[in-house]
PDB file of C-alpha atoms in Angstrom:
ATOM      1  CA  UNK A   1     -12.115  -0.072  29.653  1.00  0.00           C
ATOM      2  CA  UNK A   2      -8.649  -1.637  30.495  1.00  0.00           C
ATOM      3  CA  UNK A   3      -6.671   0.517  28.283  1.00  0.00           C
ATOM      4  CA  UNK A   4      -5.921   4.203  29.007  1.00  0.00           C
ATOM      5  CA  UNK A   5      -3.515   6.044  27.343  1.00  0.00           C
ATOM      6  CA  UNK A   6      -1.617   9.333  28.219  1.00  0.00           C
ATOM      7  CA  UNK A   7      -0.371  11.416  25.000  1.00  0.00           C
ATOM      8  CA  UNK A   8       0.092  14.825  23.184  1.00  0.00           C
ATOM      9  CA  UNK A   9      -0.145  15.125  19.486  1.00  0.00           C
ATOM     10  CA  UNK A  10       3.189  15.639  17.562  1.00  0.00           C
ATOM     11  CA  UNK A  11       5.325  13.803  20.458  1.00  0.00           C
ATOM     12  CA  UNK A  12       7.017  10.351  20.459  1.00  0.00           C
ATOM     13  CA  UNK A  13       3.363   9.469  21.784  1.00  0.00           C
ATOM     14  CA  UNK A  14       2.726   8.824  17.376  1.00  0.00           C
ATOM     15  CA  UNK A  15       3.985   5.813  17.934  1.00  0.00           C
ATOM     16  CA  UNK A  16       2.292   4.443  20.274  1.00  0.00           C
ATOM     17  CA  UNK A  17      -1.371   5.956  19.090  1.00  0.00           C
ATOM     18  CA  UNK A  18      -0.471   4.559  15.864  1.00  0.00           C
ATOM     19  CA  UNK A  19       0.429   0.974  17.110  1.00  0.00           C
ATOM     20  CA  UNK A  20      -3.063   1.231  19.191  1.00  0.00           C
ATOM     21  CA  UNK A  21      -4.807   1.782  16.185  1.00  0.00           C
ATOM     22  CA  UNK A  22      -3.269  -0.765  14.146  1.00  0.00           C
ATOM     23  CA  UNK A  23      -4.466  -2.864  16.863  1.00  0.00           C
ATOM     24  CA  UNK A  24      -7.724  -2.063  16.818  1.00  0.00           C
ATOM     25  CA  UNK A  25      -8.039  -2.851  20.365  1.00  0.00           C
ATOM     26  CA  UNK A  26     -10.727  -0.647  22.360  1.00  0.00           C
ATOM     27  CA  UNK A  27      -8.590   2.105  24.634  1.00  0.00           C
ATOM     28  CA  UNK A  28      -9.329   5.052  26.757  1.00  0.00           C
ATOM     29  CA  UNK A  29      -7.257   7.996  24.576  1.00  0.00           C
ATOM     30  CA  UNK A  30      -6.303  10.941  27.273  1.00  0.00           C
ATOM     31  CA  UNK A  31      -4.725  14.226  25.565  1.00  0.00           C
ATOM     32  CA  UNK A  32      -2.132  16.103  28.026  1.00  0.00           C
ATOM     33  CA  UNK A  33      -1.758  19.822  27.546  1.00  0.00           C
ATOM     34  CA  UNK A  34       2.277  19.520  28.044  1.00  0.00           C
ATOM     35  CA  UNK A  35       2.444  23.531  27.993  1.00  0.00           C
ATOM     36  CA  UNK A  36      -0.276  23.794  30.865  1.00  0.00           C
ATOM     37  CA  UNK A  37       1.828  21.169  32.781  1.00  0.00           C
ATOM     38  CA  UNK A  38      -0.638  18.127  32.954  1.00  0.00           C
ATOM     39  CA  UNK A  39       2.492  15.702  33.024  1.00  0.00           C
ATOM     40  CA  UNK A  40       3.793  16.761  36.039  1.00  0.00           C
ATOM     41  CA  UNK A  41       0.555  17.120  38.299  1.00  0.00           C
ATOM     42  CA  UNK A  42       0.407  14.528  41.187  1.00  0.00           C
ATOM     43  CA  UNK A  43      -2.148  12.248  39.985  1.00  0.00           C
ATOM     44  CA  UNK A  44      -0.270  11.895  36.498  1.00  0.00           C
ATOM     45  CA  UNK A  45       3.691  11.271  38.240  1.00  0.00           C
ATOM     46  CA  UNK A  46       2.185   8.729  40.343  1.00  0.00           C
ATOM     47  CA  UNK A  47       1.659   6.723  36.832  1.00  0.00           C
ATOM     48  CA  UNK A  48       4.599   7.771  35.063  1.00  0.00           C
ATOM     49  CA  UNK A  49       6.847   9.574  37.336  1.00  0.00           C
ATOM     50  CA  UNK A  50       9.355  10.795  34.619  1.00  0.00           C
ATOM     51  CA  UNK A  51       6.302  13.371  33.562  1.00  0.00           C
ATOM     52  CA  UNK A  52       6.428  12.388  30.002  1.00  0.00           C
ATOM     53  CA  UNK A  53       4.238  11.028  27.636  1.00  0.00           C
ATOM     54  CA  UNK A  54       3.753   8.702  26.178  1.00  0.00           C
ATOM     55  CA  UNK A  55       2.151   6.815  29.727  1.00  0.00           C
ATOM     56  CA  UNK A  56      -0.047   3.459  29.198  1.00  0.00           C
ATOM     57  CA  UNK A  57      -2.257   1.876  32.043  1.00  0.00           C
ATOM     58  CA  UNK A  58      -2.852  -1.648  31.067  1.00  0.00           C
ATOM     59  CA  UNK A  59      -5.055  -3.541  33.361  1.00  0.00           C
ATOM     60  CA  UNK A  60      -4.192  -1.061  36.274  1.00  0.00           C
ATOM     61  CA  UNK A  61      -0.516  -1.408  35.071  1.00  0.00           C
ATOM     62  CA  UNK A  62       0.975   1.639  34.338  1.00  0.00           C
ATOM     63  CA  UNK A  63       4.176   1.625  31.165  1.00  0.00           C
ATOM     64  CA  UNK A  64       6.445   4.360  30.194  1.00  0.00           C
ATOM     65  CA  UNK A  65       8.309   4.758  27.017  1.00  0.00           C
ATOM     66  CA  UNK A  66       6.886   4.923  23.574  1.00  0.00           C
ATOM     67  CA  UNK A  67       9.501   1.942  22.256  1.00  0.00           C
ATOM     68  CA  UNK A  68       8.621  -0.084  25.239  1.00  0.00           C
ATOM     69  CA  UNK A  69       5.132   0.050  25.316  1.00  0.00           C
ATOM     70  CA  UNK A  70       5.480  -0.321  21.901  1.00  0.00           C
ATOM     71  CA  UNK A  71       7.207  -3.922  22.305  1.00  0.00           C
ATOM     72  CA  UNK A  72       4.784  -4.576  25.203  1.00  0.00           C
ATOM     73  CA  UNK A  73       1.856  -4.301  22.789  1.00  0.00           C
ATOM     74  CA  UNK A  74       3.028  -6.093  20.507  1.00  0.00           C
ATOM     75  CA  UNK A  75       3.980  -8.478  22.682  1.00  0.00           C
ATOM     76  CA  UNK A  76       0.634  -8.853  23.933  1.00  0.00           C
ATOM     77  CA  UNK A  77      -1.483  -8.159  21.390  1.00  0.00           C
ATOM     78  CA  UNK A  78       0.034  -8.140  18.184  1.00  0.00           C
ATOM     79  CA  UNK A  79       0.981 -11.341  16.955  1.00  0.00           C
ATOM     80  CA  UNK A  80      -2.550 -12.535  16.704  1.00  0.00           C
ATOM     81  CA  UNK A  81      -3.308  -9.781  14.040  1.00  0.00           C
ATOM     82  CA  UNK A  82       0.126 -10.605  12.468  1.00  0.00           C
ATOM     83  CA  UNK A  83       1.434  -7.108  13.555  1.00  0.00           C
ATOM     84  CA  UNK A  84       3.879  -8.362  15.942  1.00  0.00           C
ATOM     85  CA  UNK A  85       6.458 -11.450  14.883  1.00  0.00           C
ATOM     86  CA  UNK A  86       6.687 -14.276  17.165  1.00  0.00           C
ATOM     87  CA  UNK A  87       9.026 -14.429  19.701  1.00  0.00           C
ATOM     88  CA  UNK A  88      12.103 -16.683  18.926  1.00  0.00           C
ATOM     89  CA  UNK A  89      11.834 -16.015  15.169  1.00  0.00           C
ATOM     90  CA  UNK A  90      14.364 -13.604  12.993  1.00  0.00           C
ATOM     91  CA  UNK A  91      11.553 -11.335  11.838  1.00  0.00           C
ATOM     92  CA  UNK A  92      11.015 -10.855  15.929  1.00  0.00           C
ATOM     93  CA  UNK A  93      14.538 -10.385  16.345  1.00  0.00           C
ATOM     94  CA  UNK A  94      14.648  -7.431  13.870  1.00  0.00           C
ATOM     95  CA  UNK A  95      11.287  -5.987  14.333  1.00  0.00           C
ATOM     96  CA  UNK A  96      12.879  -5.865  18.310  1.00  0.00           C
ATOM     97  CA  UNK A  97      16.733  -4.501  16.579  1.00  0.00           C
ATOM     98  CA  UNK A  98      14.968  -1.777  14.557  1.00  0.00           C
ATOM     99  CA  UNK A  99      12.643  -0.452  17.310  1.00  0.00           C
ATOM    100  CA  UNK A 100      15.525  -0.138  19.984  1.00  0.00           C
ATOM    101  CA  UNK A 101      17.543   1.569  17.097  1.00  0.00           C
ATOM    102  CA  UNK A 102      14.878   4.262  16.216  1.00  0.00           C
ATOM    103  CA  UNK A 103      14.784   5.051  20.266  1.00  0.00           C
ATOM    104  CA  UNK A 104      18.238   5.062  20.518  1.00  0.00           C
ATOM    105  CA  UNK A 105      20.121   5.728  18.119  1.00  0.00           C
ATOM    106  CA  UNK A 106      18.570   7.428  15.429  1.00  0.00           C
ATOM    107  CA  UNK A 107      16.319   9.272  18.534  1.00  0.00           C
ATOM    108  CA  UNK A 108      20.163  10.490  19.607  1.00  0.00           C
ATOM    109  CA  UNK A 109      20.903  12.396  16.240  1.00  0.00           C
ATOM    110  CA  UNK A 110      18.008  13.395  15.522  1.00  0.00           C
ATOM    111  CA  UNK A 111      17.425  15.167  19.086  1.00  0.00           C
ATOM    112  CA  UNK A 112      21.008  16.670  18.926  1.00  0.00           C
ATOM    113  CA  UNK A 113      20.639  18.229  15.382  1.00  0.00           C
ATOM    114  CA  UNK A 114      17.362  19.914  16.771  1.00  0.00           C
ATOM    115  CA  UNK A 115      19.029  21.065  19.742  1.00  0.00           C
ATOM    116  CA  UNK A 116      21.737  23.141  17.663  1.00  0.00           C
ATOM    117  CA  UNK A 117      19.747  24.234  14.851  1.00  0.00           C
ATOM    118  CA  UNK A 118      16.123  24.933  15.695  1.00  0.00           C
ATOM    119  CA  UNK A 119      14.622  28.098  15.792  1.00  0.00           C
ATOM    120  CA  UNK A 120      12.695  27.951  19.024  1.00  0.00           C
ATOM    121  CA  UNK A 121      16.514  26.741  20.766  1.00  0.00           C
ATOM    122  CA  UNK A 122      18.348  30.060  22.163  1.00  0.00           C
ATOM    123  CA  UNK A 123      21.659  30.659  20.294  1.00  0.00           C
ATOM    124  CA  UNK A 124      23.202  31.025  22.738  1.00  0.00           C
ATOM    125  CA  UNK A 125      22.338  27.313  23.883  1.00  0.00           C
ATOM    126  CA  UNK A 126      23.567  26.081  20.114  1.00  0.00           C
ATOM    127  CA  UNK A 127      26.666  24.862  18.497  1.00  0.00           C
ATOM    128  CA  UNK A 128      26.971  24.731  14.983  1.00  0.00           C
ATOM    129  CA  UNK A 129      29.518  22.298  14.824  1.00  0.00           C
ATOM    130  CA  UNK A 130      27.845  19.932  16.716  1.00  0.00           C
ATOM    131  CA  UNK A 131      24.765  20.176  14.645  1.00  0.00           C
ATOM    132  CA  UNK A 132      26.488  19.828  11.699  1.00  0.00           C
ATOM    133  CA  UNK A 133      27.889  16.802  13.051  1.00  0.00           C
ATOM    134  CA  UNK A 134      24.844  15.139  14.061  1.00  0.00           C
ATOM    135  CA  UNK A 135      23.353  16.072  11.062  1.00  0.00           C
ATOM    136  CA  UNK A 136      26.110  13.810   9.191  1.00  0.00           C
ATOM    137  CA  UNK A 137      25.308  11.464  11.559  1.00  0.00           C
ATOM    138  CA  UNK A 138      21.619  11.419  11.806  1.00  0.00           C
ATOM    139  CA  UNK A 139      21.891  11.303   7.343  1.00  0.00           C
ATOM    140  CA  UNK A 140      24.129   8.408   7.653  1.00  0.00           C
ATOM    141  CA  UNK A 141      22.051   6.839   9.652  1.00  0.00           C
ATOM    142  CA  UNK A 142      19.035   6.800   7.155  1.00  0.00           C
ATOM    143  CA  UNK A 143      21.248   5.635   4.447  1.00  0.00           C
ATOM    144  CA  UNK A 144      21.734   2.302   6.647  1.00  0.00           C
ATOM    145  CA  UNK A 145      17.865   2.004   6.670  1.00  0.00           C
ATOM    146  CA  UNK A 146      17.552   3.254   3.146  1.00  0.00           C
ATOM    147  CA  UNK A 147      19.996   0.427   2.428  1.00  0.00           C
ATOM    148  CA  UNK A 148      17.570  -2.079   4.397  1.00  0.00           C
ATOM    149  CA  UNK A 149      14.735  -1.149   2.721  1.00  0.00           C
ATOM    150  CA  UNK A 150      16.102  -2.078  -0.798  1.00  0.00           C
ATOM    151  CA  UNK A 151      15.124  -5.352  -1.181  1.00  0.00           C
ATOM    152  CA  UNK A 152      11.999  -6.169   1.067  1.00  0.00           C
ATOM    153  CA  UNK A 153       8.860  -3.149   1.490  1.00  0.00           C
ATOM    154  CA  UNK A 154       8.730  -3.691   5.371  1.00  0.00           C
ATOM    155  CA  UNK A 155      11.851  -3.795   8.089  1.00  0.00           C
ATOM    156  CA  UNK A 156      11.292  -7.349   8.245  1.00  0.00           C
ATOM    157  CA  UNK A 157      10.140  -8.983   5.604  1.00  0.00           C
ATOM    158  CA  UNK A 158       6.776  -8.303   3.606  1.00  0.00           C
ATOM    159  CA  UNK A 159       4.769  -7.708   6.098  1.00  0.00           C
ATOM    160  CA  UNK A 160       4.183  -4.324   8.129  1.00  0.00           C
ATOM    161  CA  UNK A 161       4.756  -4.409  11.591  1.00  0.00           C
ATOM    162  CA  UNK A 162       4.412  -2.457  14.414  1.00  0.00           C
ATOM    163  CA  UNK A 163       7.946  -2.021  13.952  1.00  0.00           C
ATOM    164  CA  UNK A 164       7.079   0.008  10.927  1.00  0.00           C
ATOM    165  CA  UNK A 165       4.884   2.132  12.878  1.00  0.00           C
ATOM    166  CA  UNK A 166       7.153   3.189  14.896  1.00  0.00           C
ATOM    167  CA  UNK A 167       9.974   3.693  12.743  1.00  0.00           C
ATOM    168  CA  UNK A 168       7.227   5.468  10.253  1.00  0.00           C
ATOM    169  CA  UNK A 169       6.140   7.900  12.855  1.00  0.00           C
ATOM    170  CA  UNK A 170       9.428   9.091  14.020  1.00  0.00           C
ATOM    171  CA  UNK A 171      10.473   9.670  10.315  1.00  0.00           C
ATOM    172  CA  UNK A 172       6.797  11.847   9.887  1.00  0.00           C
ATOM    173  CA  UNK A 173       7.948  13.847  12.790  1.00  0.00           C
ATOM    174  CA  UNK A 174      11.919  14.150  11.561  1.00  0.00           C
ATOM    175  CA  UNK A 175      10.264  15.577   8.749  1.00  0.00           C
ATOM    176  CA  UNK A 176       8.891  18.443  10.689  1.00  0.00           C
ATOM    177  CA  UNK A 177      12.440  19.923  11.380  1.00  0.00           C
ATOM    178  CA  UNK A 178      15.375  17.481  11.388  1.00  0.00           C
ATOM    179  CA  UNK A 179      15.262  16.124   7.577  1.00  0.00           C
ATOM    180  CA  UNK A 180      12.638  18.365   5.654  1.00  0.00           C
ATOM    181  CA  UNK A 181      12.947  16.300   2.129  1.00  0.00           C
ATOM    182  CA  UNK A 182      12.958  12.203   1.981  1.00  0.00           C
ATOM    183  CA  UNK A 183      14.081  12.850  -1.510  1.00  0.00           C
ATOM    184  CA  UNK A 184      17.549  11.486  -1.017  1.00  0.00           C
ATOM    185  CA  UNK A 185      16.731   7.905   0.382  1.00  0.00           C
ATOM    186  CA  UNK A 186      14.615   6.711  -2.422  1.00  0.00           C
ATOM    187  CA  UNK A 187      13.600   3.522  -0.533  1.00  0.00           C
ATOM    188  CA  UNK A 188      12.419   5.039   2.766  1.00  0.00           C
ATOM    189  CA  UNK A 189      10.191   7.212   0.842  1.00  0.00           C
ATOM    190  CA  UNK A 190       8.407   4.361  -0.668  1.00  0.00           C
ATOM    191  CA  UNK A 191       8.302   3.203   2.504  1.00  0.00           C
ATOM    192  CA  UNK A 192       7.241   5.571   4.386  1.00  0.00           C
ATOM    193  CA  UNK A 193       4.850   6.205   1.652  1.00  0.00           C
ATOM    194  CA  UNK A 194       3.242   2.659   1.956  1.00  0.00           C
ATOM    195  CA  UNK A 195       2.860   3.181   5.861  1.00  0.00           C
ATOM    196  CA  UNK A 196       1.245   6.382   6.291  1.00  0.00           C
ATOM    197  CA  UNK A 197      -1.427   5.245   3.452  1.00  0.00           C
ATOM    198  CA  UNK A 198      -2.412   2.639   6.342  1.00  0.00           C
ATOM    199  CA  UNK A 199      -6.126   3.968   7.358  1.00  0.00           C
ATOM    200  CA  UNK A 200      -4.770   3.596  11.317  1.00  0.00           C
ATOM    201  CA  UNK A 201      -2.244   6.573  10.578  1.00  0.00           C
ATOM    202  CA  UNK A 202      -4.398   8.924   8.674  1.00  0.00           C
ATOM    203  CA  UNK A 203      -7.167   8.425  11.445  1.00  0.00           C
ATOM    204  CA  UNK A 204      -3.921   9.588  14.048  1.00  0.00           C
ATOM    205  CA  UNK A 205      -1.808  11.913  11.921  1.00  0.00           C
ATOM    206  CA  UNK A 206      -4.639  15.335  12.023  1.00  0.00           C
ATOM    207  CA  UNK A 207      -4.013  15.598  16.185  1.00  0.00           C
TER     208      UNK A 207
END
């Protein structure tokens, strides 16, 4: 099997397990015990030596980062099954624009509101204003894609995308502590409705 891949349930590792199932494209699935410390044994930081997961070996190739492995799939193996747009077209130009933006910077809010407000965070490590702050952010943020997804049921166009997937699987997990209620953005509840009906994200979603 060419494939392996290195992840822990209810990480950024989602989106990648959910873009290898979309796929449909035989892989080697390896689950990391993050609280016994698999990601930072030897064997593991010689693939990925950031000791995180998401890690993908390809052909012998090892890949890092959920958003680039992501593309990299795609890439390679998507735009056959018309989950990936072809490169040089708009729709790959946004699918590309909206997968850097959930990494960066809707990853960025969303990571500093859980910092400052989550229960398993010391107090003594928070700051309310902050959170509140990135909270206004992080919201204003998903009114910009709330605002994309008006017109068209897909980020880029009408037809779901990896890009969805990823996007999809980062809101699933916001939803676990940064944004408890999609109630608000009327659109990316559709959405996100539409997506996680997909048969490749219920298979992924249980752990």
């Amino acid at each position: 099997m060419s494939i392996k891949f290195y992840f822990s349930p209810y990480s950024s590792a989602v989106r990648t397990h959910w873009a290898l199932e979309e796929l449909g494209i035989p892989y080697e699935g390896v689950r990391m015990d993050l609280k016994a410390g698999d990601q930072k044994k030897p064997e593991f930081l010689k693939l990925n030596p950031n000791g995180k997961v998401p890690t993908l070996v390809d052909d012998g190739v090892p890949y890092f980062e959920s958003a680039a492995i992501n593309i990299y799939l795609g890439e390679k193996y998507g735009v056959a099954k018309g989950l990936w747009p072809k490169a040089g077209t708009q729709a790959h130009g946004r699918a590309m624009s909206w997968t850097v933006w959930a990494a960066a910077s809707l990853l960025n809010a969303g990571t500093r509101v859980m910092i400052n407000t989550s229960p398993e965070v010391p107090d003594e490590q928070k700051n309310a204003a902050q959170g509140e702050s990135a909270r206004k952010e992080f919201e204003g943020l998903l009114d910009l894609l709330d605002a994309e997804l008006k017109d068209k049921p897909y980020v880029t166009g009408d037809s779901f995308t990896l890009a969805d997937a990823l996007l999809a699987a980062d809101l699933w997990w916001y939803q676990m502590g940064v944004v408890p209620s999609l109630a608000r953005w009327p659109h990316i509840q559709a959405w996100t409705g539409r997506c996680m009906e997909r048969p490749a994200f219920k298979r992924i979603s249980t752990g």
